[in-house]
Coordinates of C-alpha atoms in Angstrom, one line a residue:
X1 CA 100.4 95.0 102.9
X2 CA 97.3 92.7 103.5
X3 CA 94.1 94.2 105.6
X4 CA 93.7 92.6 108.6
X5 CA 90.3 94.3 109.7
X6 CA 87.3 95.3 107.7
X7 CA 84.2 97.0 109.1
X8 CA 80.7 95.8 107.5
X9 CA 78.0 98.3 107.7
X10 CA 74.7 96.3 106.7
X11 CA 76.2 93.1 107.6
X12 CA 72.3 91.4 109.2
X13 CA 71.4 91.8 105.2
X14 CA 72.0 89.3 102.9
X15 CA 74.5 90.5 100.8
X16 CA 76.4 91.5 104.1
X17 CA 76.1 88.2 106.0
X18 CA 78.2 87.0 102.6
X19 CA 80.6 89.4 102.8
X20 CA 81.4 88.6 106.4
X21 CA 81.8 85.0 105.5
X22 CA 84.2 85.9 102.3
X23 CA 86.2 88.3 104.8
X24 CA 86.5 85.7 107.6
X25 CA 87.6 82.6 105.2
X26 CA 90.6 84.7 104.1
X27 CA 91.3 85.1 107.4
X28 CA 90.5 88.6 107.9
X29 CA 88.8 89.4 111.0
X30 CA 85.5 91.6 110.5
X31 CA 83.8 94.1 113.2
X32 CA 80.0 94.1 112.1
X33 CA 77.4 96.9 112.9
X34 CA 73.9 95.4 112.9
X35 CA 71.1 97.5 113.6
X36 CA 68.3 96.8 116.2
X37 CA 67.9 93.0 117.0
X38 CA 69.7 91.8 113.7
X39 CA 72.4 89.5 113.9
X40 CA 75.3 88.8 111.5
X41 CA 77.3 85.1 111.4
X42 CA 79.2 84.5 114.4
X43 CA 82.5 83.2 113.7
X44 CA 85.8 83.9 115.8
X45 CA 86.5 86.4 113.5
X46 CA 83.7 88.5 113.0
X47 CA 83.2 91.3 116.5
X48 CA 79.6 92.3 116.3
X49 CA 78.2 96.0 117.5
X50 CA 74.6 96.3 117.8
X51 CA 73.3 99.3 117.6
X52 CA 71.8 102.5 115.8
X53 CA 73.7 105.0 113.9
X54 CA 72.7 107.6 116.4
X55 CA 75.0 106.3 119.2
X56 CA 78.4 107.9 117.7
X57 CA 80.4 106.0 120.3
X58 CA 79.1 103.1 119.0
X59 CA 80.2 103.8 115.8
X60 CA 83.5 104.7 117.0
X61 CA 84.1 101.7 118.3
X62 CA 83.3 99.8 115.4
X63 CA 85.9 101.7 113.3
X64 CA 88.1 101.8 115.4
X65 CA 91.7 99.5 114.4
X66 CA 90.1 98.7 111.0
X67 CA 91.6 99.3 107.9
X68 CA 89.0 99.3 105.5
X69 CA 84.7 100.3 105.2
X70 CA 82.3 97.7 103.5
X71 CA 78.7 99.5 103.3
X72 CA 75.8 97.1 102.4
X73 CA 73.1 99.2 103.9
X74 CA 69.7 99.1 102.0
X75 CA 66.1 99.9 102.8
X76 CA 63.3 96.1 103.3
X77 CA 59.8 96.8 102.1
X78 CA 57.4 98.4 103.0
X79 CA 60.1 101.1 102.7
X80 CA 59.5 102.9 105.4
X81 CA 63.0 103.5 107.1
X82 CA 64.7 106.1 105.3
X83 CA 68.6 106.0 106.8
X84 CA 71.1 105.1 104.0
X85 CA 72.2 108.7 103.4
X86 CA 72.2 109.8 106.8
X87 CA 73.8 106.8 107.9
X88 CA 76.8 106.6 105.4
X89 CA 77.3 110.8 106.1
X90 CA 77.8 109.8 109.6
X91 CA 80.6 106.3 109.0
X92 CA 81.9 108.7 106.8
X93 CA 82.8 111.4 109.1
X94 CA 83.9 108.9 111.8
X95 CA 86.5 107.8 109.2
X96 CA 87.6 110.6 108.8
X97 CA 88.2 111.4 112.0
X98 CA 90.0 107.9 112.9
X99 CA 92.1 107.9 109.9
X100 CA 90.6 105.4 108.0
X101 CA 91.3 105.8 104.0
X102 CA 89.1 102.8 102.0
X103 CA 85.8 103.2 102.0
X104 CA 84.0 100.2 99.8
X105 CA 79.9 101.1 99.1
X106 CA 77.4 98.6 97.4
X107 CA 74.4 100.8 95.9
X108 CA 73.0 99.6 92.8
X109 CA 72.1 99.8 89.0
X110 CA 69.1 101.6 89.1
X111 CA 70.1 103.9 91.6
X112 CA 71.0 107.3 90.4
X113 CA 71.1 108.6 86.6
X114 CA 73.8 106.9 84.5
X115 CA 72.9 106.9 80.9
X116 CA 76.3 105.4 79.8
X117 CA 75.1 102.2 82.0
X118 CA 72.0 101.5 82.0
X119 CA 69.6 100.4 79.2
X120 CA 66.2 102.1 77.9
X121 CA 64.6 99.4 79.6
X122 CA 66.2 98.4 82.4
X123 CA 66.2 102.7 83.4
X124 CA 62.4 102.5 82.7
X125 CA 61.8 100.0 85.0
X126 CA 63.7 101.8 87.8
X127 CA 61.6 105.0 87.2
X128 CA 58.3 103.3 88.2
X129 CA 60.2 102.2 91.9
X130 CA 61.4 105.8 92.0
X131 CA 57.7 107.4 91.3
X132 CA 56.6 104.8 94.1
X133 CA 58.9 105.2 96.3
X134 CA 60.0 108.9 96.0
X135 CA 61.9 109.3 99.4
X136 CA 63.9 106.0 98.9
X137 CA 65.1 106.8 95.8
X138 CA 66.2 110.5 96.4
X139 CA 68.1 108.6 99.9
X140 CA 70.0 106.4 98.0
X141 CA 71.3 109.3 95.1
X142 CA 72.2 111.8 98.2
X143 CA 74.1 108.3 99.8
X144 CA 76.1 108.3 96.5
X145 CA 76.7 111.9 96.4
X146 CA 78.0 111.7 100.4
X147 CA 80.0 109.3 99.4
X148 CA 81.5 110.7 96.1
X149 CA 82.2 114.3 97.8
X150 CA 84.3 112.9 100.7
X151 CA 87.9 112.7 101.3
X152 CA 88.1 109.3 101.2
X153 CA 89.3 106.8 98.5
X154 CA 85.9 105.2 97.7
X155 CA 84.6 102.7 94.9
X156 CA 81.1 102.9 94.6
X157 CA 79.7 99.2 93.2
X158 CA 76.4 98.9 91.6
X159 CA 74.9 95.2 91.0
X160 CA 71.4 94.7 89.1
X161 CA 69.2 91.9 90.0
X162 CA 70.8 89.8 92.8
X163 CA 70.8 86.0 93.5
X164 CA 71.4 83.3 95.8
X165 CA 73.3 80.4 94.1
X166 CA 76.5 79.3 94.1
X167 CA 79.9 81.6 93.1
X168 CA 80.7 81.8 89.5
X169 CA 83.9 83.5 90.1
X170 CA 83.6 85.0 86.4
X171 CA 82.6 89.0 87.3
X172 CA 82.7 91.5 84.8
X173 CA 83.1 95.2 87.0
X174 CA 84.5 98.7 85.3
X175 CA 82.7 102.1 84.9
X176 CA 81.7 100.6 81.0
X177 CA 79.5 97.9 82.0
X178 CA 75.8 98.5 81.0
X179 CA 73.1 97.1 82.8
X180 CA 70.1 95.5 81.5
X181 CA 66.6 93.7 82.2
X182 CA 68.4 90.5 82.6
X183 CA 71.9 91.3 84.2
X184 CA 72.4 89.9 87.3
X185 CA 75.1 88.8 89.8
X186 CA 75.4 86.0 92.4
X187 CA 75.8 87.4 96.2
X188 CA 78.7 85.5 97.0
X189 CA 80.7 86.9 93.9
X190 CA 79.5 90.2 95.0
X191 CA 80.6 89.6 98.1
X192 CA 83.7 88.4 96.9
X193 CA 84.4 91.5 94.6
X194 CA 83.9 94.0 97.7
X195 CA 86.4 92.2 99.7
X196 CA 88.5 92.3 96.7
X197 CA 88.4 95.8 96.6
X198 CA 88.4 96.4 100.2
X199 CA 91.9 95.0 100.9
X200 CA 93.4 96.8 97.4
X201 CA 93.5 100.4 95.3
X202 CA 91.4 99.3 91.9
X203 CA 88.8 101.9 91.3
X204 CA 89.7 104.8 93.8
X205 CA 87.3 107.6 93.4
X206 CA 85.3 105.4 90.7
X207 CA 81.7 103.9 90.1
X208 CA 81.4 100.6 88.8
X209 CA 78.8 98.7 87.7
X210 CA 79.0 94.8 88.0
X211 CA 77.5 91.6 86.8
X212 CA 78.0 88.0 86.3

C-alpha cells in the first residue's frame, strides 16, 4: 500500500526543502515542521507547522494521520543551537504514542565512529570538526543512538559532502559503502532516496551510508 503522508522534520534546510518537493511530485502530501520564522515550499500539498520542539501539541499535530517520519534536522554555523538529539527523542516518542512505525533519519558520514565506512582520511578530517565543535558532535552520536534504541523501524542514511546540481539518479546506498575525501551526493538524489525509503521496508533497523 502507497504512503499517502509523510512528516518532514528539518524541512526550512536545504536538503529538506528537496525532500518536500520529491514527496509532493509523487503526489504525496507532506506536513512540514519548520522551526522559528523558517519556511518550507508552499505547494498544495505540503501543510506547514511552525514551531519549536518544545510545544508537544504542536508536534502532535504534525504527526498526526501520517504514515511515515523524514528527519533532516542539522545544526548552521556558528554552531551554537544544540537540539538534534533532544529534538529527534521527542518526534520519536510522539510516534510512538500515535502509532506511527517508519521512521527515515539523514545524519551523515562523519558522524559517529564507523571504521568499516569511513576512510583514514576522510575519519581524520571529521576529528578536527569534532575537537572544534565538541558539543555538536557528541548531539549528533546521542541523535543516532535515540534513534537506533527505539521501537521504531528506522534507517539511519549518512551522505558525505553534499551538492546542489542536478539528479543523477545513479545512488549507491548499503551498510558497505565507504566514504571518502571525495564522495559526495547530489541533494535531490538524497532527497529522492529518503522518499524512497520512506514509503517502503529496505533497511529496517539499518545504517547506510550513501553517495553518488
Amino acid at each position: 500500500m502507497r504512503m499517502k503522508t509523510i512528516a518532514v522534520f528539518g524541512a526550512s534546510g536545504a536538503t529538506g526543502k528537496e525532500v518536500i518537493t520529491e514527496a509532493n511530485q509523487r503526489g504525496l502530501t507532506t506536513h512540514s515542521f519548520v522551526r522559528r520564522a523558517n519556511k518550507s515550499p508552499k505547494n498544495d500539498l505540503n501543510i506547514e507547522f511552525n514551531g519549536d520542539f518544545d510545544q508537544p501539541e504542536l508536534l502532535k499535530n504534525t504527526l498526526s494521520n501520517v504514515d511515515a517520519v523524514v528527519i533532516v534536522l542539522g545544526q548552521r554555523p556558528p554552531y551554537k543551537d544544540i537540539f538534534c538529539a533532544n529534538a529527534t527523542q521527542k518526534i520519536i516518542q510522539e510516534a510512538n504514542e500515535l502509532g506511527i512505525n517508519r521512521l527515515i533519519c539523514q545524519t551523515g558520514a562523519l558522524i559517529g565512529n564507523y571504521p568499516e565506512n569511513q576512510k583514514a582520511f576522510f575519519k581524520k578530517f571529521g576529528k578536527k570538526f569534532d575537537q572544534s565543535h565538541p558539543e555538536v558532535a557528541a548531539d549528533r552520536t546521542l541523535q543516532e543512538d535515540f534513534i537506533k534504541h527505539s521501537e521504531l523501524n528506522w534507517t539511519i542514511v549518512k551522505p558525505p559532502r553534499l551538492t546542489n546540481g542536478k539528479k543523477k539518479g545513479h545512488i549507491k546506498c548499503a551498510p558497505d559503502i565507504v566514504a571518502g575525501l571525495f564522495s559526495k551526493i547530489d541533494r535531490k538524489d538524497l532527497a529522492s532516496l529518503l522518499v524512497d525509503l520512506s514509503t517502503n521496508h529496505d533497511f529496517e533497523k539499518q545504517v547506510v551510508f550513501v553517495k553518488n
